[in-house]
JSON list of C-alpha atoms and ligand atoms in Angstrom, two decimals:
[
{"chain": "H", "resi": 1110, "resn": "UNK", "atom": "CA", "xyz": [0.02, -0.08, 0.00]},
{"chain": "H", "resi": 1111, "resn": "UNK", "atom": "CA", "xyz": [1.19, 3.57, -0.80]},
{"chain": "H", "resi": 1112, "resn": "UNK", "atom": "CA", "xyz": [1.62, 5.48, 2.48]},
{"chain": "H", "resi": 1113, "resn": "UNK", "atom": "CA", "xyz": [0.71, 9.15, 2.56]},
{"chain": "H", "resi": 1114, "resn": "UNK", "atom": "CA", "xyz": [2.26, 11.49, 5.00]},
{"chain": "H", "resi": 1115, "resn": "UNK", "atom": "CA", "xyz": [-0.85, 12.61, 7.03]},
{"chain": "H", "resi": 1116, "resn": "UNK", "atom": "CA", "xyz": [-2.20, 14.02, 10.17]},
{"chain": "H", "resi": 1117, "resn": "UNK", "atom": "CA", "xyz": [-5.03, 12.32, 12.13]},
{"chain": "H", "resi": 1118, "resn": "UNK", "atom": "CA", "xyz": [-6.91, 13.92, 14.92]},
{"chain": "H", "resi": 1119, "resn": "UNK", "atom": "CA", "xyz": [-9.44, 11.68, 16.78]},
{"chain": "H", "resi": 1120, "resn": "UNK", "atom": "CA", "xyz": [-12.98, 12.72, 17.35]},
{"chain": "H", "resi": 1121, "resn": "UNK", "atom": "CA", "xyz": [-13.77, 14.66, 20.42]},
{"chain": "H", "resi": 1122, "resn": "UNK", "atom": "CA", "xyz": [-17.57, 14.52, 19.83]},
{"chain": "H", "resi": 1123, "resn": "UNK", "atom": "CA", "xyz": [-19.97, 11.50, 19.34]},
{"chain": "H", "resi": 1124, "resn": "UNK", "atom": "CA", "xyz": [-21.80, 10.74, 16.10]},
{"chain": "H", "resi": 1125, "resn": "UNK", "atom": "CA", "xyz": [-19.95, 13.23, 14.08]},
{"chain": "H", "resi": 1126, "resn": "UNK", "atom": "CA", "xyz": [-18.81, 12.28, 10.50]},
{"chain": "H", "resi": 1127, "resn": "UNK", "atom": "CA", "xyz": [-15.06, 12.02, 10.13]},
{"chain": "H", "resi": 1128, "resn": "UNK", "atom": "CA", "xyz": [-13.56, 14.50, 7.64]},
{"chain": "H", "resi": 1129, "resn": "UNK", "atom": "CA", "xyz": [-11.09, 13.65, 4.85]},
{"chain": "H", "resi": 1130, "resn": "UNK", "atom": "CA", "xyz": [-9.16, 16.94, 4.34]},
{"chain": "H", "resi": 1131, "resn": "UNK", "atom": "CA", "xyz": [-7.77, 17.44, 0.85]},
{"chain": "H", "resi": 1132, "resn": "UNK", "atom": "CA", "xyz": [-5.58, 20.49, 0.40]},
{"chain": "H", "resi": 1133, "resn": "UNK", "atom": "CA", "xyz": [-4.97, 22.70, -2.69]},
{"chain": "H", "resi": 1134, "resn": "UNK", "atom": "CA", "xyz": [-1.87, 22.96, -4.76]},
{"chain": "H", "resi": 1135, "resn": "UNK", "atom": "CA", "xyz": [1.20, 23.86, -2.64]},
{"chain": "H", "resi": 1136, "resn": "UNK", "atom": "CA", "xyz": [-0.61, 22.95, 0.57]},
{"chain": "H", "resi": 1137, "resn": "UNK", "atom": "CA", "xyz": [0.06, 20.13, 2.93]},
{"chain": "H", "resi": 1138, "resn": "UNK", "atom": "CA", "xyz": [-1.54, 17.90, 5.66]},
{"chain": "H", "resi": 1139, "resn": "UNK", "atom": "CA", "xyz": [-1.65, 20.92, 8.09]},
{"chain": "H", "resi": 1140, "resn": "UNK", "atom": "CA", "xyz": [-3.52, 23.39, 5.88]},
{"chain": "H", "resi": 1141, "resn": "UNK", "atom": "CA", "xyz": [-7.13, 22.44, 6.33]},
{"chain": "H", "resi": 1142, "resn": "UNK", "atom": "CA", "xyz": [-7.14, 21.23, 9.91]},
{"chain": "H", "resi": 1143, "resn": "UNK", "atom": "CA", "xyz": [-8.38, 24.66, 11.07]},
{"chain": "H", "resi": 1144, "resn": "UNK", "atom": "CA", "xyz": [-11.16, 24.78, 8.33]},
{"chain": "H", "resi": 1145, "resn": "UNK", "atom": "CA", "xyz": [-12.15, 21.10, 9.34]},
{"chain": "H", "resi": 1146, "resn": "UNK", "atom": "CA", "xyz": [-12.41, 22.18, 12.97]},
{"chain": "H", "resi": 1147, "resn": "UNK", "atom": "CA", "xyz": [-14.62, 25.10, 12.03]},
{"chain": "H", "resi": 1148, "resn": "UNK", "atom": "CA", "xyz": [-16.81, 23.18, 9.77]},
{"chain": "H", "resi": 1149, "resn": "UNK", "atom": "CA", "xyz": [-17.46, 20.27, 12.15]},
{"chain": "H", "resi": 1150, "resn": "UNK", "atom": "CA", "xyz": [-16.09, 20.85, 15.61]},
{"chain": "H", "resi": 1151, "resn": "UNK", "atom": "CA", "xyz": [-15.42, 17.50, 17.32]},
{"chain": "H", "resi": 1152, "resn": "UNK", "atom": "CA", "xyz": [-15.19, 15.36, 14.05]},
{"chain": "H", "resi": 1153, "resn": "UNK", "atom": "CA", "xyz": [-12.21, 13.09, 13.48]},
{"chain": "H", "resi": 1154, "resn": "UNK", "atom": "CA", "xyz": [-9.84, 14.73, 10.95]},
{"chain": "H", "resi": 1155, "resn": "UNK", "atom": "CA", "xyz": [-7.77, 12.65, 8.44]},
{"chain": "H", "resi": 1156, "resn": "UNK", "atom": "CA", "xyz": [-5.54, 14.90, 6.47]},
{"chain": "H", "resi": 1157, "resn": "UNK", "atom": "CA", "xyz": [-3.15, 13.42, 3.86]},
{"chain": "H", "resi": 1158, "resn": "UNK", "atom": "CA", "xyz": [-0.49, 15.40, 1.89]},
{"chain": "H", "resi": 1159, "resn": "UNK", "atom": "CA", "xyz": [-0.73, 14.91, -1.94]},
{"chain": "H", "resi": 1160, "resn": "UNK", "atom": "CA", "xyz": [2.02, 12.79, -3.39]},
{"chain": "H", "resi": 1161, "resn": "UNK", "atom": "CA", "xyz": [2.33, 14.46, -6.90]},
{"chain": "H", "resi": 1162, "resn": "UNK", "atom": "CA", "xyz": [4.96, 17.22, -6.85]},
{"chain": "H", "resi": 1163, "resn": "UNK", "atom": "CA", "xyz": [4.82, 20.25, -9.19]},
{"chain": "H", "resi": 1164, "resn": "UNK", "atom": "CA", "xyz": [8.01, 22.30, -8.80]},
{"chain": "H", "resi": 1165, "resn": "UNK", "atom": "CA", "xyz": [8.14, 21.04, -5.11]},
{"chain": "H", "resi": 1166, "resn": "UNK", "atom": "CA", "xyz": [4.43, 21.92, -4.50]},
{"chain": "H", "resi": 1167, "resn": "UNK", "atom": "CA", "xyz": [2.40, 18.96, -3.29]},
{"chain": "H", "resi": 1168, "resn": "UNK", "atom": "CA", "xyz": [-0.77, 18.11, -5.27]},
{"chain": "H", "resi": 1169, "resn": "UNK", "atom": "CA", "xyz": [-3.00, 15.08, -5.49]},
{"chain": "H", "resi": 1170, "resn": "UNK", "atom": "CA", "xyz": [-2.41, 14.36, -9.19]},
{"chain": "H", "resi": 1171, "resn": "UNK", "atom": "CA", "xyz": [-0.36, 15.66, -12.19]},
{"chain": "H", "resi": 1172, "resn": "UNK", "atom": "CA", "xyz": [-1.58, 18.34, -14.54]},
{"chain": "H", "resi": 1173, "resn": "UNK", "atom": "CA", "xyz": [-0.39, 19.27, -18.03]},
{"chain": "H", "resi": 1174, "resn": "UNK", "atom": "CA", "xyz": [-1.40, 22.88, -17.52]},
{"chain": "H", "resi": 1175, "resn": "UNK", "atom": "CA", "xyz": [-3.74, 24.97, -15.29]},
{"chain": "H", "resi": 1176, "resn": "UNK", "atom": "CA", "xyz": [-7.11, 23.17, -15.60]},
{"chain": "H", "resi": 1177, "resn": "UNK", "atom": "CA", "xyz": [-5.72, 20.52, -18.04]},
{"chain": "H", "resi": 1178, "resn": "UNK", "atom": "CA", "xyz": [-5.23, 17.18, -16.23]},
{"chain": "H", "resi": 1179, "resn": "UNK", "atom": "CA", "xyz": [-3.09, 14.13, -16.74]},
{"chain": "H", "resi": 1180, "resn": "UNK", "atom": "CA", "xyz": [-6.13, 11.89, -16.55]},
{"chain": "H", "resi": 1181, "resn": "UNK", "atom": "CA", "xyz": [-4.33, 8.56, -16.34]},
{"chain": "H", "resi": 1182, "resn": "UNK", "atom": "CA", "xyz": [-2.52, 10.06, -13.27]},
{"chain": "H", "resi": 1183, "resn": "UNK", "atom": "CA", "xyz": [-5.95, 11.26, -11.88]},
{"chain": "H", "resi": 1184, "resn": "UNK", "atom": "CA", "xyz": [-7.30, 7.76, -12.05]},
{"chain": "H", "resi": 1185, "resn": "UNK", "atom": "CA", "xyz": [-4.31, 6.09, -10.59]},
{"chain": "H", "resi": 1186, "resn": "UNK", "atom": "CA", "xyz": [-3.85, 8.55, -7.64]},
{"chain": "H", "resi": 1187, "resn": "UNK", "atom": "CA", "xyz": [-7.54, 8.56, -6.90]},
{"chain": "H", "resi": 1188, "resn": "UNK", "atom": "CA", "xyz": [-7.52, 4.83, -6.42]},
{"chain": "H", "resi": 1189, "resn": "UNK", "atom": "CA", "xyz": [-4.32, 5.20, -4.36]},
{"chain": "H", "resi": 1190, "resn": "UNK", "atom": "CA", "xyz": [-6.11, 7.70, -2.17]},
{"chain": "H", "resi": 1191, "resn": "UNK", "atom": "CA", "xyz": [-9.07, 5.40, -1.85]},
{"chain": "H", "resi": 1192, "resn": "UNK", "atom": "CA", "xyz": [-6.78, 2.54, -0.61]},
{"chain": "H", "resi": 1193, "resn": "UNK", "atom": "CA", "xyz": [-5.15, 4.96, 1.86]},
{"chain": "H", "resi": 1194, "resn": "UNK", "atom": "CA", "xyz": [-8.53, 5.91, 3.20]},
{"chain": "H", "resi": 1195, "resn": "UNK", "atom": "CA", "xyz": [-9.72, 2.26, 3.56]},
{"chain": "H", "resi": 1196, "resn": "UNK", "atom": "CA", "xyz": [-6.50, 1.52, 5.50]},
{"chain": "H", "resi": 1197, "resn": "UNK", "atom": "CA", "xyz": [-6.73, 4.57, 7.75]},
{"chain": "H", "resi": 1198, "resn": "UNK", "atom": "CA", "xyz": [-10.32, 3.60, 8.51]},
{"chain": "H", "resi": 1199, "resn": "UNK", "atom": "CA", "xyz": [-9.14, 0.28, 9.90]},
{"chain": "H", "resi": 1200, "resn": "UNK", "atom": "CA", "xyz": [-6.11, 1.79, 11.71]},
{"chain": "H", "resi": 1201, "resn": "UNK", "atom": "CA", "xyz": [-8.06, 4.64, 13.31]},
{"chain": "H", "resi": 1202, "resn": "UNK", "atom": "CA", "xyz": [-11.40, 2.80, 13.54]},
{"chain": "H", "resi": 1203, "resn": "UNK", "atom": "CA", "xyz": [-13.49, 5.55, 11.84]},
{"chain": "H", "resi": 1204, "resn": "UNK", "atom": "CA", "xyz": [-16.43, 5.38, 9.62]},
{"chain": "H", "resi": 1205, "resn": "UNK", "atom": "CA", "xyz": [-16.45, 6.39, 5.92]},
{"chain": "H", "resi": 1206, "resn": "UNK", "atom": "CA", "xyz": [-15.45, 10.07, 5.83]},
{"chain": "H", "resi": 1207, "resn": "UNK", "atom": "CA", "xyz": [-16.91, 13.18, 4.30]},
{"chain": "H", "resi": 1208, "resn": "UNK", "atom": "CA", "xyz": [-14.33, 14.74, 2.05]},
{"chain": "H", "resi": 1209, "resn": "UNK", "atom": "CA", "xyz": [-13.67, 18.42, 2.46]},
{"chain": "H", "resi": 1210, "resn": "UNK", "atom": "CA", "xyz": [-11.52, 19.34, -0.49]},
{"chain": "H", "resi": 1211, "resn": "UNK", "atom": "CA", "xyz": [-10.26, 22.66, -1.83]},
{"chain": "H", "resi": 1212, "resn": "UNK", "atom": "CA", "xyz": [-9.23, 23.30, -5.51]},
{"chain": "H", "resi": 1213, "resn": "UNK", "atom": "CA", "xyz": [-6.94, 20.44, -6.50]},
{"chain": "H", "resi": 1214, "resn": "UNK", "atom": "CA", "xyz": [-8.18, 18.61, -3.32]},
{"chain": "H", "resi": 1215, "resn": "UNK", "atom": "CA", "xyz": [-11.73, 19.13, -4.38]},
{"chain": "H", "resi": 1216, "resn": "UNK", "atom": "CA", "xyz": [-10.88, 17.78, -7.86]},
{"chain": "H", "resi": 1217, "resn": "UNK", "atom": "CA", "xyz": [-9.40, 14.51, -6.46]},
{"chain": "H", "resi": 1218, "resn": "UNK", "atom": "CA", "xyz": [-12.43, 14.19, -4.11]},
{"chain": "H", "resi": 1219, "resn": "UNK", "atom": "CA", "xyz": [-14.70, 14.42, -7.29]},
{"chain": "H", "resi": 1220, "resn": "UNK", "atom": "CA", "xyz": [-12.61, 11.85, -8.99]},
{"chain": "H", "resi": 1221, "resn": "UNK", "atom": "CA", "xyz": [-12.82, 9.60, -5.94]},
{"chain": "H", "resi": 1222, "resn": "UNK", "atom": "CA", "xyz": [-16.59, 9.86, -5.81]},
{"chain": "H", "resi": 1223, "resn": "UNK", "atom": "CA", "xyz": [-16.72, 8.86, -9.55]},
{"chain": "H", "resi": 1224, "resn": "UNK", "atom": "CA", "xyz": [-14.18, 6.12, -9.53]},
{"chain": "H", "resi": 1225, "resn": "UNK", "atom": "CA", "xyz": [-14.69, 4.55, -6.03]},
{"chain": "H", "resi": 1226, "resn": "UNK", "atom": "CA", "xyz": [-18.07, 5.74, -4.78]},
{"chain": "H", "resi": 1227, "resn": "UNK", "atom": "CA", "xyz": [-17.90, 3.61, -1.55]},
{"chain": "H", "resi": 1228, "resn": "UNK", "atom": "CA", "xyz": [-14.86, 5.37, -0.05]},
{"chain": "H", "resi": 1229, "resn": "UNK", "atom": "CA", "xyz": [-16.63, 8.58, 0.87]},
{"chain": "H", "resi": 1230, "resn": "UNK", "atom": "CA", "xyz": [-19.89, 9.19, 2.82]},
{"chain": "H", "resi": 1231, "resn": "UNK", "atom": "CA", "xyz": [-20.23, 12.52, 1.06]},
{"chain": "H", "resi": 1232, "resn": "UNK", "atom": "CA", "xyz": [-18.25, 15.47, 0.02]},
{"chain": "H", "resi": 1233, "resn": "UNK", "atom": "CA", "xyz": [-17.75, 19.26, 0.29]},
{"chain": "H", "resi": 1234, "resn": "UNK", "atom": "CA", "xyz": [-16.16, 20.43, -2.96]},
{"chain": "H", "resi": 1235, "resn": "UNK", "atom": "CA", "xyz": [-14.71, 23.90, -2.75]},
{"chain": "H", "resi": 1236, "resn": "UNK", "atom": "CA", "xyz": [-13.89, 25.36, -6.23]},
{"chain": "H", "resi": 1237, "resn": "UNK", "atom": "CA", "xyz": [-13.94, 22.07, -7.92]},
{"chain": "H", "resi": 1238, "resn": "UNK", "atom": "CA", "xyz": [-14.02, 21.16, -11.74]},
{"chain": "H", "resi": 1239, "resn": "UNK", "atom": "CA", "xyz": [-14.72, 18.13, -13.70]},
{"chain": "H", "resi": 1240, "resn": "UNK", "atom": "CA", "xyz": [-11.79, 15.87, -13.07]},
{"chain": "H", "resi": 1241, "resn": "UNK", "atom": "CA", "xyz": [-12.23, 13.38, -15.85]},
{"chain": "H", "resi": 1242, "resn": "UNK", "atom": "CA", "xyz": [-13.45, 14.03, -19.44]},
{"chain": "H", "resi": 1243, "resn": "UNK", "atom": "CA", "xyz": [-14.86, 10.42, -19.88]},
{"chain": "H", "resi": 1244, "resn": "UNK", "atom": "CA", "xyz": [-15.81, 9.38, -16.34]},
{"chain": "H", "resi": 1245, "resn": "UNK", "atom": "CA", "xyz": [-17.12, 5.81, -15.59]},
{"chain": "H", "resi": 1246, "resn": "UNK", "atom": "CA", "xyz": [-20.77, 5.30, -14.86]},
{"chain": "H", "resi": 1247, "resn": "UNK", "atom": "CA", "xyz": [-20.79, 5.78, -11.11]},
{"chain": "H", "resi": 1248, "resn": "UNK", "atom": "CA", "xyz": [-23.65, 4.83, -8.68]},
{"chain": "H", "resi": 1249, "resn": "UNK", "atom": "CA", "xyz": [-23.67, 7.52, -6.07]},
{"chain": "H", "resi": 1250, "resn": "UNK", "atom": "CA", "xyz": [-27.17, 6.59, -4.71]},
{"chain": "H", "resi": 1251, "resn": "UNK", "atom": "CA", "xyz": [-28.20, 9.58, -2.72]},
{"chain": "H", "resi": 1252, "resn": "UNK", "atom": "CA", "xyz": [-24.63, 10.54, -1.50]},
{"chain": "H", "resi": 1253, "resn": "UNK", "atom": "CA", "xyz": [-24.73, 14.12, -0.25]},
{"chain": "H", "resi": 1254, "resn": "UNK", "atom": "CA", "xyz": [-22.44, 16.57, -2.02]},
{"chain": "H", "resi": 1255, "resn": "UNK", "atom": "CA", "xyz": [-22.09, 20.37, -1.38]},
{"chain": "H", "resi": 1256, "resn": "UNK", "atom": "CA", "xyz": [-20.42, 22.14, -4.28]},
{"chain": "H", "resi": 1257, "resn": "UNK", "atom": "CA", "xyz": [-19.38, 25.80, -3.69]},
{"chain": "H", "resi": 1258, "resn": "UNK", "atom": "CA", "xyz": [-18.04, 27.69, -6.82]},
{"chain": "H", "resi": 1259, "resn": "UNK", "atom": "CA", "xyz": [-16.89, 31.28, -7.08]},
{"chain": "H", "resi": 1260, "resn": "UNK", "atom": "CA", "xyz": [-18.69, 33.49, -9.59]},
{"chain": "H", "resi": 1261, "resn": "UNK", "atom": "CA", "xyz": [-15.43, 35.20, -10.50]},
{"chain": "H", "resi": 1262, "resn": "UNK", "atom": "CA", "xyz": [-13.12, 32.07, -10.28]},
{"chain": "H", "resi": 1263, "resn": "UNK", "atom": "CA", "xyz": [-10.36, 32.62, -12.89]},
{"chain": "H", "resi": 1264, "resn": "UNK", "atom": "CA", "xyz": [-9.48, 28.84, -12.75]},
{"chain": "H", "resi": 1265, "resn": "UNK", "atom": "CA", "xyz": [-12.93, 27.21, -12.87]},
{"chain": "H", "resi": 1266, "resn": "UNK", "atom": "CA", "xyz": [-15.34, 28.58, -15.60]},
{"chain": "H", "resi": 1267, "resn": "UNK", "atom": "CA", "xyz": [-18.88, 28.53, -14.37]},
{"chain": "H", "resi": 1268, "resn": "UNK", "atom": "CA", "xyz": [-19.95, 26.18, -17.21]},
{"chain": "H", "resi": 1269, "resn": "UNK", "atom": "CA", "xyz": [-17.50, 23.61, -15.85]},
{"chain": "H", "resi": 1270, "resn": "UNK", "atom": "CA", "xyz": [-18.83, 23.65, -12.28]},
{"chain": "H", "resi": 1271, "resn": "UNK", "atom": "CA", "xyz": [-22.33, 23.37, -13.66]},
{"chain": "H", "resi": 1272, "resn": "UNK", "atom": "CA", "xyz": [-21.21, 20.37, -15.66]},
{"chain": "H", "resi": 1273, "resn": "UNK", "atom": "CA", "xyz": [-19.67, 18.76, -12.54]},
{"chain": "H", "resi": 1274, "resn": "UNK", "atom": "CA", "xyz": [-22.90, 19.30, -10.66]},
{"chain": "H", "resi": 1275, "resn": "UNK", "atom": "CA", "xyz": [-24.86, 17.57, -13.43]},
{"chain": "H", "resi": 1276, "resn": "UNK", "atom": "CA", "xyz": [-22.40, 14.73, -13.68]},
{"chain": "H", "resi": 1277, "resn": "UNK", "atom": "CA", "xyz": [-22.76, 13.95, -9.98]},
{"chain": "H", "resi": 1278, "resn": "UNK", "atom": "CA", "xyz": [-26.45, 14.35, -9.87]},
{"chain": "H", "resi": 1279, "resn": "UNK", "atom": "CA", "xyz": [-26.81, 12.15, -12.90]},
{"chain": "H", "resi": 1280, "resn": "UNK", "atom": "CA", "xyz": [-24.89, 9.45, -11.09]},
{"chain": "H", "resi": 1281, "resn": "UNK", "atom": "CA", "xyz": [-27.42, 9.79, -8.25]},
{"chain": "H", "resi": 1282, "resn": "UNK", "atom": "CA", "xyz": [-25.71, 12.11, -5.77]},
{"chain": "H", "resi": 1283, "resn": "UNK", "atom": "CA", "xyz": [-27.77, 14.65, -3.82]},
{"chain": "H", "resi": 1284, "resn": "UNK", "atom": "CA", "xyz": [-26.00, 17.74, -5.03]},
{"chain": "H", "resi": 1285, "resn": "UNK", "atom": "CA", "xyz": [-26.34, 21.25, -3.47]},
{"chain": "H", "resi": 1286, "resn": "UNK", "atom": "CA", "xyz": [-24.50, 23.67, -5.86]},
{"chain": "H", "resi": 1287, "resn": "UNK", "atom": "CA", "xyz": [-24.14, 27.24, -4.77]},
{"chain": "H", "resi": 1288, "resn": "UNK", "atom": "CA", "xyz": [-22.23, 29.94, -6.63]},
{"chain": "H", "resi": 1289, "resn": "UNK", "atom": "CA", "xyz": [-20.76, 32.56, -4.27]},
{"chain": "H", "resi": 1290, "resn": "UNK", "atom": "CA", "xyz": [-19.75, 36.11, -4.95]},
{"chain": "H", "resi": 1291, "resn": "UNK", "atom": "CA", "xyz": [-15.97, 35.06, -4.66]},
{"chain": "H", "resi": 1292, "resn": "UNK", "atom": "CA", "xyz": [-13.04, 34.13, -6.81]},
{"chain": "H", "resi": 1293, "resn": "UNK", "atom": "CA", "xyz": [-10.89, 30.87, -6.45]},
{"chain": "H", "resi": 1294, "resn": "UNK", "atom": "CA", "xyz": [-10.01, 31.68, -2.83]},
{"chain": "H", "resi": 1295, "resn": "UNK", "atom": "CA", "xyz": [-12.26, 30.70, -0.01]},
{"chain": "H", "resi": 1296, "resn": "UNK", "atom": "CA", "xyz": [-14.52, 33.26, 1.75]},
{"chain": "H", "resi": 1297, "resn": "UNK", "atom": "CA", "xyz": [-16.25, 33.34, 5.00]},
{"chain": "H", "resi": 1298, "resn": "UNK", "atom": "CA", "xyz": [-19.44, 32.25, 3.16]},
{"chain": "H", "resi": 1299, "resn": "UNK", "atom": "CA", "xyz": [-17.75, 28.97, 2.22]},
{"chain": "H", "resi": 1300, "resn": "UNK", "atom": "CA", "xyz": [-17.17, 28.12, 5.97]},
{"chain": "H", "resi": 1301, "resn": "UNK", "atom": "CA", "xyz": [-20.63, 29.16, 7.07]},
{"chain": "H", "resi": 1302, "resn": "UNK", "atom": "CA", "xyz": [-22.38, 27.13, 4.32]},
{"chain": "H", "resi": 1303, "resn": "UNK", "atom": "CA", "xyz": [-20.25, 24.09, 4.71]},
{"chain": "H", "resi": 1304, "resn": "UNK", "atom": "CA", "xyz": [-20.77, 24.17, 8.52]},
{"chain": "H", "resi": 1305, "resn": "UNK", "atom": "CA", "xyz": [-24.54, 24.29, 8.24]},
{"chain": "H", "resi": 1306, "resn": "UNK", "atom": "CA", "xyz": [-24.58, 21.73, 5.34]},
{"chain": "H", "resi": 1307, "resn": "UNK", "atom": "CA", "xyz": [-22.50, 19.19, 7.47]},
{"chain": "H", "resi": 1308, "resn": "UNK", "atom": "CA", "xyz": [-24.89, 19.71, 10.34]},
{"chain": "H", "resi": 1309, "resn": "UNK", "atom": "CA", "xyz": [-27.86, 18.84, 8.07]},
{"chain": "H", "resi": 1310, "resn": "UNK", "atom": "CA", "xyz": [-26.61, 15.65, 6.63]},
{"chain": "H", "resi": 1311, "resn": "UNK", "atom": "CA", "xyz": [-27.11, 12.37, 8.41]},
{"chain": "L", "resi": 1997, "resn": "LIG", "atom": "C1", "xyz": [-6.07, 21.58, -10.43]},
{"chain": "L", "resi": 1997, "resn": "LIG", "atom": "O1", "xyz": [-5.00, 21.54, -11.00]},
{"chain": "L", "resi": 1997, "resn": "LIG", "atom": "O2", "xyz": [-6.49, 20.68, -9.76]},
{"chain": "L", "resi": 1997, "resn": "LIG", "atom": "C2", "xyz": [-6.79, 22.89, -10.64]},
{"chain": "L", "resi": 1997, "resn": "LIG", "atom": "O3", "xyz": [-6.24, 23.59, -11.69]},
{"chain": "L", "resi": 1997, "resn": "LIG", "atom": "C3", "xyz": [-6.86, 23.59, -9.39]},
{"chain": "L", "resi": 1997, "resn": "LIG", "atom": "C4", "xyz": [-5.58, 24.04, -8.97]},
{"chain": "L", "resi": 1997, "resn": "LIG", "atom": "O4", "xyz": [-4.82, 23.27, -8.23]},
{"chain": "L", "resi": 1997, "resn": "LIG", "atom": "O5", "xyz": [-5.10, 25.23, -9.14]}
]
């Protein structure tokens, strides 16, 4: 099994979904711990560091240019991440996590939903785009997904996030897609919306 450098924080509350925190390009396993604690205080946090390096910056898969992905690498690394989560679930005795991914981390979370639907209980996708041009037919049977896009995002065109929302709903996910008055960076509204959404999913 491929090991990921990661942080794990055990739950401090009962009946809260564990979160799988997936950072953006150039981030690491420490980046989203604060966000995770704000979104779901008391949840267990599992936070791996992406294994693909771009000029020394960790990512979760390789890209050929901004927004142009090496899709073989996306597939391979999404499956690798899925194996890591399965192993971590046994090691730390946690339930299937809800992914909270930002940017490149949101894109690998979307790929994981499409390629290995059982790994995640749901996902918060912050500034995500369609990760695979020819995705497999996934069965997401009611899995909850919150997709938060930025109206003025220079990296993710709005048509692309609309396509991702449609792709996930067509596969059966319960998608809540909101477009915020923001760019690619996160805003306070992302935190507030993600927090109330997590509180509302069972
Ligand atoms: C990606 O490569 O996943 C997207 O372009 C987002 C980014 O990391 O900038």
